[in-house]
Short mmCIF file of C-alpha atoms and ligand atoms in Angstrom, two decimals:
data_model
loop_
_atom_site.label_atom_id
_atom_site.label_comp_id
_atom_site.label_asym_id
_atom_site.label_seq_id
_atom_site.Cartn_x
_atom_site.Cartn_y
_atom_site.Cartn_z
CA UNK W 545 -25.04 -15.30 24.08
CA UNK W 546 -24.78 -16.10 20.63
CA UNK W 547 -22.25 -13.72 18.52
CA UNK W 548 -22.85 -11.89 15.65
CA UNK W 549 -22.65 -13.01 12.62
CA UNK W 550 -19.38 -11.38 10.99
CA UNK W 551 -19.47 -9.31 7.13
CA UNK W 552 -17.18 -12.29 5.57
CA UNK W 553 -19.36 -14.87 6.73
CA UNK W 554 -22.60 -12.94 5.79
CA UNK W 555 -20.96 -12.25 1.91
CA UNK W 556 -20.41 -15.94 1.97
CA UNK W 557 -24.03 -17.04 3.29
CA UNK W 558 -25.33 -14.62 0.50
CA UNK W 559 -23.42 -16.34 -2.13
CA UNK W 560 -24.69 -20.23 -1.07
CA UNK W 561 -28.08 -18.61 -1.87
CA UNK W 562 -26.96 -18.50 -5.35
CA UNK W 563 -26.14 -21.70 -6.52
CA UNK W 564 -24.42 -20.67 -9.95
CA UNK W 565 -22.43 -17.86 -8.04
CA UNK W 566 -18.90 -17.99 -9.49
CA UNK W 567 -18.07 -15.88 -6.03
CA UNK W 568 -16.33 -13.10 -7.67
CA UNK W 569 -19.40 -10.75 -6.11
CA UNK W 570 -18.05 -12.49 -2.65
CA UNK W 571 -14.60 -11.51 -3.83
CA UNK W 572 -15.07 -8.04 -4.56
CA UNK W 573 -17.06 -7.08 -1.93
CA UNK W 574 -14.31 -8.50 0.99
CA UNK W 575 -11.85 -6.29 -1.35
CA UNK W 576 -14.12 -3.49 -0.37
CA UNK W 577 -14.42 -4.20 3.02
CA UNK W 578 -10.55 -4.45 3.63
CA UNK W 579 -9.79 -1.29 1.69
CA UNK W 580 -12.29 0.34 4.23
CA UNK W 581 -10.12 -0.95 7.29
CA UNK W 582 -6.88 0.62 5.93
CA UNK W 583 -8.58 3.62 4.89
CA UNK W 584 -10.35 3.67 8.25
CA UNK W 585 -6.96 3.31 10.27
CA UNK W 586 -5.60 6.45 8.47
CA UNK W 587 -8.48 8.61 9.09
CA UNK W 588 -8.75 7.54 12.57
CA UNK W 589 -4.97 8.54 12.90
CA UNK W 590 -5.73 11.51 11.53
CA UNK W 591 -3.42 14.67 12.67
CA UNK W 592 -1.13 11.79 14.35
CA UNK W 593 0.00 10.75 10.92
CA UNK W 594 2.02 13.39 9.90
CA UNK W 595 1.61 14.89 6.51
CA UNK W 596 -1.73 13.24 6.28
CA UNK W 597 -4.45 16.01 6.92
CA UNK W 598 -4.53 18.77 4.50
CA UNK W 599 -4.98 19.67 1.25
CA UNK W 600 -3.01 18.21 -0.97
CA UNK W 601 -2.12 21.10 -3.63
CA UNK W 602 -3.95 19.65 -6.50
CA UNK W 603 -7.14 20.06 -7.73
CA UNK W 604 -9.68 16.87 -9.53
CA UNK W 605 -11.18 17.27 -12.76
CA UNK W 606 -13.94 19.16 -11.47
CA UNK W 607 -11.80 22.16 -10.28
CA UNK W 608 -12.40 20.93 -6.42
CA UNK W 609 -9.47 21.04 -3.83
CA UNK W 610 -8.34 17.43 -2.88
CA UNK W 611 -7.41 16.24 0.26
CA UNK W 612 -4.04 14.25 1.11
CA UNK W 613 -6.32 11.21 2.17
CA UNK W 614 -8.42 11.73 -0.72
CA UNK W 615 -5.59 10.79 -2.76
CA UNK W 616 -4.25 8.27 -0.43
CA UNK W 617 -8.30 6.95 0.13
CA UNK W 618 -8.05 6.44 -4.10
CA UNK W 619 -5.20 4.79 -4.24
CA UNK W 620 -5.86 2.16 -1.47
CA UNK W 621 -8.55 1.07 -3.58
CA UNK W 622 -7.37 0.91 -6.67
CA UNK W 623 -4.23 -1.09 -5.46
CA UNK W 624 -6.78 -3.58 -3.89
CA UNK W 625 -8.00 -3.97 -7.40
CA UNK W 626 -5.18 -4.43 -9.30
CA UNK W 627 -4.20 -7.30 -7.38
CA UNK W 628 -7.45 -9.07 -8.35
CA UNK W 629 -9.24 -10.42 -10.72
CA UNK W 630 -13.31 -9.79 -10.65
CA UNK W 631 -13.25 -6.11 -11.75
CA UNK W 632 -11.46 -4.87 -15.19
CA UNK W 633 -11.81 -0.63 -14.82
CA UNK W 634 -12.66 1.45 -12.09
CA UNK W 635 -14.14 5.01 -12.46
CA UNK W 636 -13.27 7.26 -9.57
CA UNK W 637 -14.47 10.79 -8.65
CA UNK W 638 -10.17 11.56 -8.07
CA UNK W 639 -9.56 10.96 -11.60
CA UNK W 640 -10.46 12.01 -15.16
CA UNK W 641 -10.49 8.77 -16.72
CA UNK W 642 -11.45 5.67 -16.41
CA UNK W 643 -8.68 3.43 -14.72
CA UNK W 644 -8.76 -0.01 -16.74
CA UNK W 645 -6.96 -2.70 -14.98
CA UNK W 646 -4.49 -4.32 -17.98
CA UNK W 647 -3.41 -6.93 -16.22
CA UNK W 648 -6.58 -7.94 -15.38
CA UNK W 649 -8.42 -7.47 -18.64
CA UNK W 650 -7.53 -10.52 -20.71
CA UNK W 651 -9.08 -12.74 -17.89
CA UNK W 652 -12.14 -12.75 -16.01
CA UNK W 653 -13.13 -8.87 -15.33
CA UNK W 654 -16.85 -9.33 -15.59
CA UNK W 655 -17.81 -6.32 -13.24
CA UNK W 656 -16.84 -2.34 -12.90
CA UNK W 657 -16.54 -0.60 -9.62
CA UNK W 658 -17.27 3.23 -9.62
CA UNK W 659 -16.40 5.30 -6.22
CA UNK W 660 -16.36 8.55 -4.64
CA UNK W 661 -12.93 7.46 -2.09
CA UNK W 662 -13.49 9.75 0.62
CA UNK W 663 -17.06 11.58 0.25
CA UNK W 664 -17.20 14.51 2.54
CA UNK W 665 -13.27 15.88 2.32
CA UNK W 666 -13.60 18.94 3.41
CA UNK W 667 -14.37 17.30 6.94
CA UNK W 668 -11.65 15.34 7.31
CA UNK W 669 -9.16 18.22 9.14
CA UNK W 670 -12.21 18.80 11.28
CA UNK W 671 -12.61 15.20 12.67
CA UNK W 672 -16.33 15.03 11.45
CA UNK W 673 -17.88 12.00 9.68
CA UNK W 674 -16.89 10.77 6.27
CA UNK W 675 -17.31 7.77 3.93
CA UNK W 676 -16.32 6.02 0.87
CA UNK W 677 -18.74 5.45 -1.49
CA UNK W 678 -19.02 2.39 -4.30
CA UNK W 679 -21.44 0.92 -6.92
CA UNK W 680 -20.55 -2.20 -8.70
CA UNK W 681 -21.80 -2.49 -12.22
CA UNK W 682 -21.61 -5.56 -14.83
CA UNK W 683 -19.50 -4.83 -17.32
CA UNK W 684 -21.79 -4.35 -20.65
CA UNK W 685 -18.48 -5.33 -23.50
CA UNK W 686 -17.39 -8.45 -23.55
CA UNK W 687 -15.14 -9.84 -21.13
CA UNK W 688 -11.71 -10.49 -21.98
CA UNK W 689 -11.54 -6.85 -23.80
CA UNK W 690 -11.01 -3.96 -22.39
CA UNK W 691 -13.29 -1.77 -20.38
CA UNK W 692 -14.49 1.19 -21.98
CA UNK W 693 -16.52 4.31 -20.81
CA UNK W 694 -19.54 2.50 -21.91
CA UNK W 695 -18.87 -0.12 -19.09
CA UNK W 696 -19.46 3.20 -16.96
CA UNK W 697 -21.79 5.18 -18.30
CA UNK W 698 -25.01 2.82 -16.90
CA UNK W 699 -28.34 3.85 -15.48
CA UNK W 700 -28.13 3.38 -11.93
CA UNK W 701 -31.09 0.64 -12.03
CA UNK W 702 -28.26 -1.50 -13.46
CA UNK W 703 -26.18 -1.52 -10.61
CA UNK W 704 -25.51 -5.06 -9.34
CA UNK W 705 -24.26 -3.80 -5.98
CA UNK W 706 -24.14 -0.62 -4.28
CA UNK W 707 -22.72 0.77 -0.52
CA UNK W 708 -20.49 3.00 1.24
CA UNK W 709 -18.09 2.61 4.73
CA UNK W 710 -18.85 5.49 6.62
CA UNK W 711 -16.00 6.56 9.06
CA UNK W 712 -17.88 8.12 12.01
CA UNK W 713 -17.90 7.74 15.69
CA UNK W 714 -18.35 3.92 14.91
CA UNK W 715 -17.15 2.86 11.25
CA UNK W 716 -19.64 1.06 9.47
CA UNK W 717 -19.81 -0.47 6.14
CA UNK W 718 -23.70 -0.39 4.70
CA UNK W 719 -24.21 -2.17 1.35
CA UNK W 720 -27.15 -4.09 -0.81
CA UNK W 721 -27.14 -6.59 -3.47
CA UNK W 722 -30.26 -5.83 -4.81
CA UNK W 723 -32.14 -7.87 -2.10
CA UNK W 724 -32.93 -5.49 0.92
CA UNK W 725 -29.96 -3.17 2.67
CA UNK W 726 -27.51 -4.37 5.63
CA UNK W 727 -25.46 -2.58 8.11
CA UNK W 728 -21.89 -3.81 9.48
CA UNK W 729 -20.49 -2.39 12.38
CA UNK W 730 -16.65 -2.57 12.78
CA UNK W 731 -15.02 -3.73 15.88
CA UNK W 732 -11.74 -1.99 16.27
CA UNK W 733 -10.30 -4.66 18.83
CA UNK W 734 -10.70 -7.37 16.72
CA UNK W 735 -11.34 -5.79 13.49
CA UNK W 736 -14.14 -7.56 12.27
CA UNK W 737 -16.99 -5.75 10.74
CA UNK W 738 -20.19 -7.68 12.40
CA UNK W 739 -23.72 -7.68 11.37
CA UNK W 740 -25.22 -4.94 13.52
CA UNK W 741 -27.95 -3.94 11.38
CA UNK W 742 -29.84 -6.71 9.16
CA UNK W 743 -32.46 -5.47 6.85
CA UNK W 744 -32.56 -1.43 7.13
CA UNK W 745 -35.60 -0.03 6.25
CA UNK W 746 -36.21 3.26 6.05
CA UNK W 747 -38.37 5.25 8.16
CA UNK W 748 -41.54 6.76 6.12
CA UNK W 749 -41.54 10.10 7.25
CA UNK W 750 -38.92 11.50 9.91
CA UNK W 751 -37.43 14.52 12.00
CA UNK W 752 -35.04 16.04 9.98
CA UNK W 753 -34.57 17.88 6.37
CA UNK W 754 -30.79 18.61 5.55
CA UNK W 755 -29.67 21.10 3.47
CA UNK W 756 -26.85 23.64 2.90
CA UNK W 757 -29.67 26.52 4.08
CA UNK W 758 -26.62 29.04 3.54
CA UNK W 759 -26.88 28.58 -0.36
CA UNK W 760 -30.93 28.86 -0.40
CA UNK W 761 -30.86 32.36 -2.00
CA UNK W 762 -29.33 30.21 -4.64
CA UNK W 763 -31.87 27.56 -5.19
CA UNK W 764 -34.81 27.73 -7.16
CA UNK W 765 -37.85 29.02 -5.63
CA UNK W 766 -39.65 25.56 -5.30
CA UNK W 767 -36.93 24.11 -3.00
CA UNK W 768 -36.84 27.44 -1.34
CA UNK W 769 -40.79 26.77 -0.64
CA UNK W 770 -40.59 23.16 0.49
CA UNK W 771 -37.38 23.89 2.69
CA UNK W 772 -39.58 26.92 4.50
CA UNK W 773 -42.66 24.58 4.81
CA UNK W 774 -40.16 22.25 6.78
CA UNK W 775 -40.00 24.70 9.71
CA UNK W 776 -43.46 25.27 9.93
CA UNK W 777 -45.43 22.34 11.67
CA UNK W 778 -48.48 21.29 9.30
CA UNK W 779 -50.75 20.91 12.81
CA UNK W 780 -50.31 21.37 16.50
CA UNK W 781 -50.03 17.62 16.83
CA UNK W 782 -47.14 18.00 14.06
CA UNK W 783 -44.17 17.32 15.33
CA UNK W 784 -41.33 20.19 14.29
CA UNK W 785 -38.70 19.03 11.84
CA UNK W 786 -35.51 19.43 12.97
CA UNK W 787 -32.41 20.48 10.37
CA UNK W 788 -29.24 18.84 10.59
CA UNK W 789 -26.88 19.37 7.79
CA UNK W 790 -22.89 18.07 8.49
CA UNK W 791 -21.36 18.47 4.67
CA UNK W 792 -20.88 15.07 4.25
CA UNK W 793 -23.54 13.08 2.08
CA UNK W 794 -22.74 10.09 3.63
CA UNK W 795 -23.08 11.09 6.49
CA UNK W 796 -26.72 13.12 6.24
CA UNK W 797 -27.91 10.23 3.99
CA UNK W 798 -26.75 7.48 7.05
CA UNK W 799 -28.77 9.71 9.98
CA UNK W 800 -31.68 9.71 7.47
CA UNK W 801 -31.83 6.09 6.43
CA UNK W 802 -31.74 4.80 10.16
CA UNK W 803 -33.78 8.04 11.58
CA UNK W 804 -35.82 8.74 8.64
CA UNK W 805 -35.35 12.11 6.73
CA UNK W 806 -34.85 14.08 3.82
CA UNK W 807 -31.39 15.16 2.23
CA UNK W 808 -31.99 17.82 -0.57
CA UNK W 809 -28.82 19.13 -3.26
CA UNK W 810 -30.93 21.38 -5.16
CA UNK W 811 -29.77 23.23 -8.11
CA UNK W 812 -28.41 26.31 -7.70
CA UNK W 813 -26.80 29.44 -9.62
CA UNK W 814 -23.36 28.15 -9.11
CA UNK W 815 -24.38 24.14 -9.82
CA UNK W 816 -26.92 24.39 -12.61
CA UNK W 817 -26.90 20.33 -12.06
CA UNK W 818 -26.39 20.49 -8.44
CA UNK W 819 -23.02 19.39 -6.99
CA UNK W 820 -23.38 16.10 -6.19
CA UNK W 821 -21.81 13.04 -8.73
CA UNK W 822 -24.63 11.15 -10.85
CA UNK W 823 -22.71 8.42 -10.43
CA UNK W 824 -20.12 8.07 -7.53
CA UNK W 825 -22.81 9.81 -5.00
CA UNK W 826 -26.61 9.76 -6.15
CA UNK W 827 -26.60 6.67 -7.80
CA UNK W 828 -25.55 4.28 -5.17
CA UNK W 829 -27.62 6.67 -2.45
CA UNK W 830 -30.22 5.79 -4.64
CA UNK W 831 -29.74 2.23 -4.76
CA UNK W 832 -29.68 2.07 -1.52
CA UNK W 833 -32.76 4.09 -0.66
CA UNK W 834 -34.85 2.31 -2.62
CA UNK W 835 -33.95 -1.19 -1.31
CA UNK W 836 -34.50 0.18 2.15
CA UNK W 837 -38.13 1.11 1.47
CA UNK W 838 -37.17 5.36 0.66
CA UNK W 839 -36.84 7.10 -2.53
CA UNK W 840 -34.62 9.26 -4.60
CA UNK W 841 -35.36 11.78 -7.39
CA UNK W 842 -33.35 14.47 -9.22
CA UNK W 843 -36.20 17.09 -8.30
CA UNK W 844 -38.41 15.46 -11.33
CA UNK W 845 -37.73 12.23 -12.30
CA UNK W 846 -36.03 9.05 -10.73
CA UNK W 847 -32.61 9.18 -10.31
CA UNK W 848 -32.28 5.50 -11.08
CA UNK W 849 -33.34 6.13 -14.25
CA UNK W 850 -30.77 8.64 -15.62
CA UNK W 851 -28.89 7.71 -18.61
CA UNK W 852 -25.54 9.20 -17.57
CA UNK W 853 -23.47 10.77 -20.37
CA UNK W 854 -20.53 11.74 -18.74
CA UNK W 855 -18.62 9.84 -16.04
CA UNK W 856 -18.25 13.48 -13.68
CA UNK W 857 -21.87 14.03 -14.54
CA UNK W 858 -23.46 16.33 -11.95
CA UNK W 859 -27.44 15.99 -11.12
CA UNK W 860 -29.65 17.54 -8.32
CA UNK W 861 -30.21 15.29 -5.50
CA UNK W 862 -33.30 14.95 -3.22
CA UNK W 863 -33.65 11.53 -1.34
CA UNK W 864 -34.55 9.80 1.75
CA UNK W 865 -38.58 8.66 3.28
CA UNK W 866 -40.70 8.45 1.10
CA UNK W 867 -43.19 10.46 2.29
CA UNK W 868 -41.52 13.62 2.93
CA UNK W 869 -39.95 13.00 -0.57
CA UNK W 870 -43.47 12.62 -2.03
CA UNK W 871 -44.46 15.92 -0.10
CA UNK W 872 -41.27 17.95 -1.95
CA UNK W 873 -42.82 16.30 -5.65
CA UNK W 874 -46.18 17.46 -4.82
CA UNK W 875 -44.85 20.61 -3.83
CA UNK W 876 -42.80 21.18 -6.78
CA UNK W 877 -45.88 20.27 -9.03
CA UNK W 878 -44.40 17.00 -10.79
CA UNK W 879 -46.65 14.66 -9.51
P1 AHM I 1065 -16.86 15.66 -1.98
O1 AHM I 1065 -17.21 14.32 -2.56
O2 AHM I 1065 -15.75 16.33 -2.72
O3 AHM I 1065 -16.64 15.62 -0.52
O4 AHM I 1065 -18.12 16.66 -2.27
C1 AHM I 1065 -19.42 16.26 -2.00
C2 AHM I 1065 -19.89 16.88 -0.70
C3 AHM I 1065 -20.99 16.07 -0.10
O5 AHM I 1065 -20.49 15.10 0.76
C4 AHM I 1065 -21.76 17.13 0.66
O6 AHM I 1065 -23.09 16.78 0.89
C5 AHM I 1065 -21.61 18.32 -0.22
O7 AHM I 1065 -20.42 18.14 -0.97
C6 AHM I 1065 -21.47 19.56 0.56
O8 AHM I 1065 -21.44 20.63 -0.31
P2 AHM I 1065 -21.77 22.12 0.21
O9 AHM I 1065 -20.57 22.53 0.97
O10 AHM I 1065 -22.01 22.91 -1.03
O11 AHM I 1065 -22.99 22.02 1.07
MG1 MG I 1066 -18.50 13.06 -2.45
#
């Protein structure tokens, strides 16, 4: 039987496509991929690591508790970086600014990376799924200066490259380059991430809405009315949507892109934006969505399109097939 075709020989396949391809994309994105396997072995170690579970006593910039291996997650990364050459800042959910890579600046540094380390940390004591999510942008000053928040602060359509590893009962590392979505599985004896599944395409319609139902009386009253109408089957042939909901956006948004399925982060009284990052979380989700066939909106408008104005940016998240998405916009009256 043949094997699979492994994640370092797929980046490098994708790159021959592009004749002019300098191969820092190729370079970056294997940076990625072995960040994921460190970060992978320490959440799979988990309580066996001591002094890795927990919280870790500090707080981000957004007033939210972070986790030991949200920390350690954030700095695995950026130490990948700094060794490198292809990207000259890195924005990061775990810190308030921007991190510019000096060394790196005064040479090639044409892309930035933006992540959300370890998405979901409020699972990790409890063993349940959670993920590391990136978007790659190209840098919009010139190279050989020195990044600067503009280099950040990019609609999401401009993202070059978008993904996330998701650390689960199998870890898998999901990505696009703007030309359809893949899906790597790792194999932990060899640990190789192989090509498990090529081309994702979203489902148009499926079995489950997710949603923190606890904060509904929270929500405005047109989510309120599409999350009812999601228990209540349309016909008798309709089939009942189920809701699944496990805290972590990576995780929801994963069981929705390969099941079909909608993931909603509505507004609420305590989020006036919703929770969720504009650009560590919906962005990429977006990216990502959209390649695979679905789509993403902040409740009106296409995420995509956002013009962010602050890198810790909040917006209102409601993504995943199309149609059930499309259901939610008729719903709420903006189409
Ligand atoms: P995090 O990046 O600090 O983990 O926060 C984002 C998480 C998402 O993964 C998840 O969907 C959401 O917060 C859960 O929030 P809530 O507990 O309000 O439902
Ligand atoms: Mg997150």
């Amino acid at each position: 039987m043949k094997r699979k075709i492994t994640l370092g020989e797929f980046i490098i396949q994708q790159q021959t496509e592009y004749p002019h391809a300098r191969g820092e994309m190729s370079q970056l994105l294997s940076a990625l991929m072995v960040s994921g396997k460190i970060i992978n072995k320490a959440v799979q170690h988990g309580g066996l690591n001591e002094g890795v579970l927990g919280a870790s006593g500090d707080e981000n910039v957004q007033g939210e508790t972070q986790q030991k291996l949200d920390i350690l997650a954030n700095n695995i990364i950026i130490e990948a970086f700094e060794q490198r050459q292809e990207v000259c800042g890195i924005a990061s959910e775990e810190n308030e600014q921007v991190v510019v890579l000096e060394k790196k600046y005064k040479e090639v540094g044409k892309y930035v990376l933006l992540i959300d380390p370890l998405d979901g940390s409020s699972n990790i004591d409890v063993t349940v799924s959670v993920g590391t999510i990136f978007a790659i942008y190209r840098r919009v000053t010139p190279e050989g200066s020195e990044a600067i928040l503009k280099d950040f602060l990019q609609p999401g359509l401009k993202q070059v490259a978008a993904g996330y590893i998701i650390y689960g009962s199998s870890t898998m590392m999901v990505y696009s380059t703007g030309n359809g979505v893949n899906g790597f599985t790792l194999d932990p004896s060899s640990g190789v991430f192989f090509l498990t599944h090529p081309n994702i395409r979203i489902p148009e319609t499926g079995p489950y809405y997710s949603v923190n139902e606890g904060k509904m009386h929270l929500f405005p009253k047109q989510y309120q009315d599409y999350i009812e109408s999601c228990k209540v089957p349309k016909s008798e042939k309709d089939s009942l949507v189920d809701c699944r909901y496990t805290g972590s956006l990576v995780a929801d948004f994963h069981r929705s892109l390969l099941k079909g399925g909608i993931y909603l982060y509505p507004p609420s009284t305590f989020h006036p934006n919703g929770k969720l990052r504009l650009l560590y979380e919906c962005n990429p989700l977006a990216f990502l969505c959209e390649q695979a066939g679905g789509k993403a909106i902040n409740g009106e408008g296409r995420v995509l399109e956002m013009q962010p104005t602050d890198l810790h940016q909040r917006a209102p998240l409601v993504i995943g097939s199309t149609k059930m998405v499309e259901q939610f916009e008729r719903m709420r009256g903006v189409v």
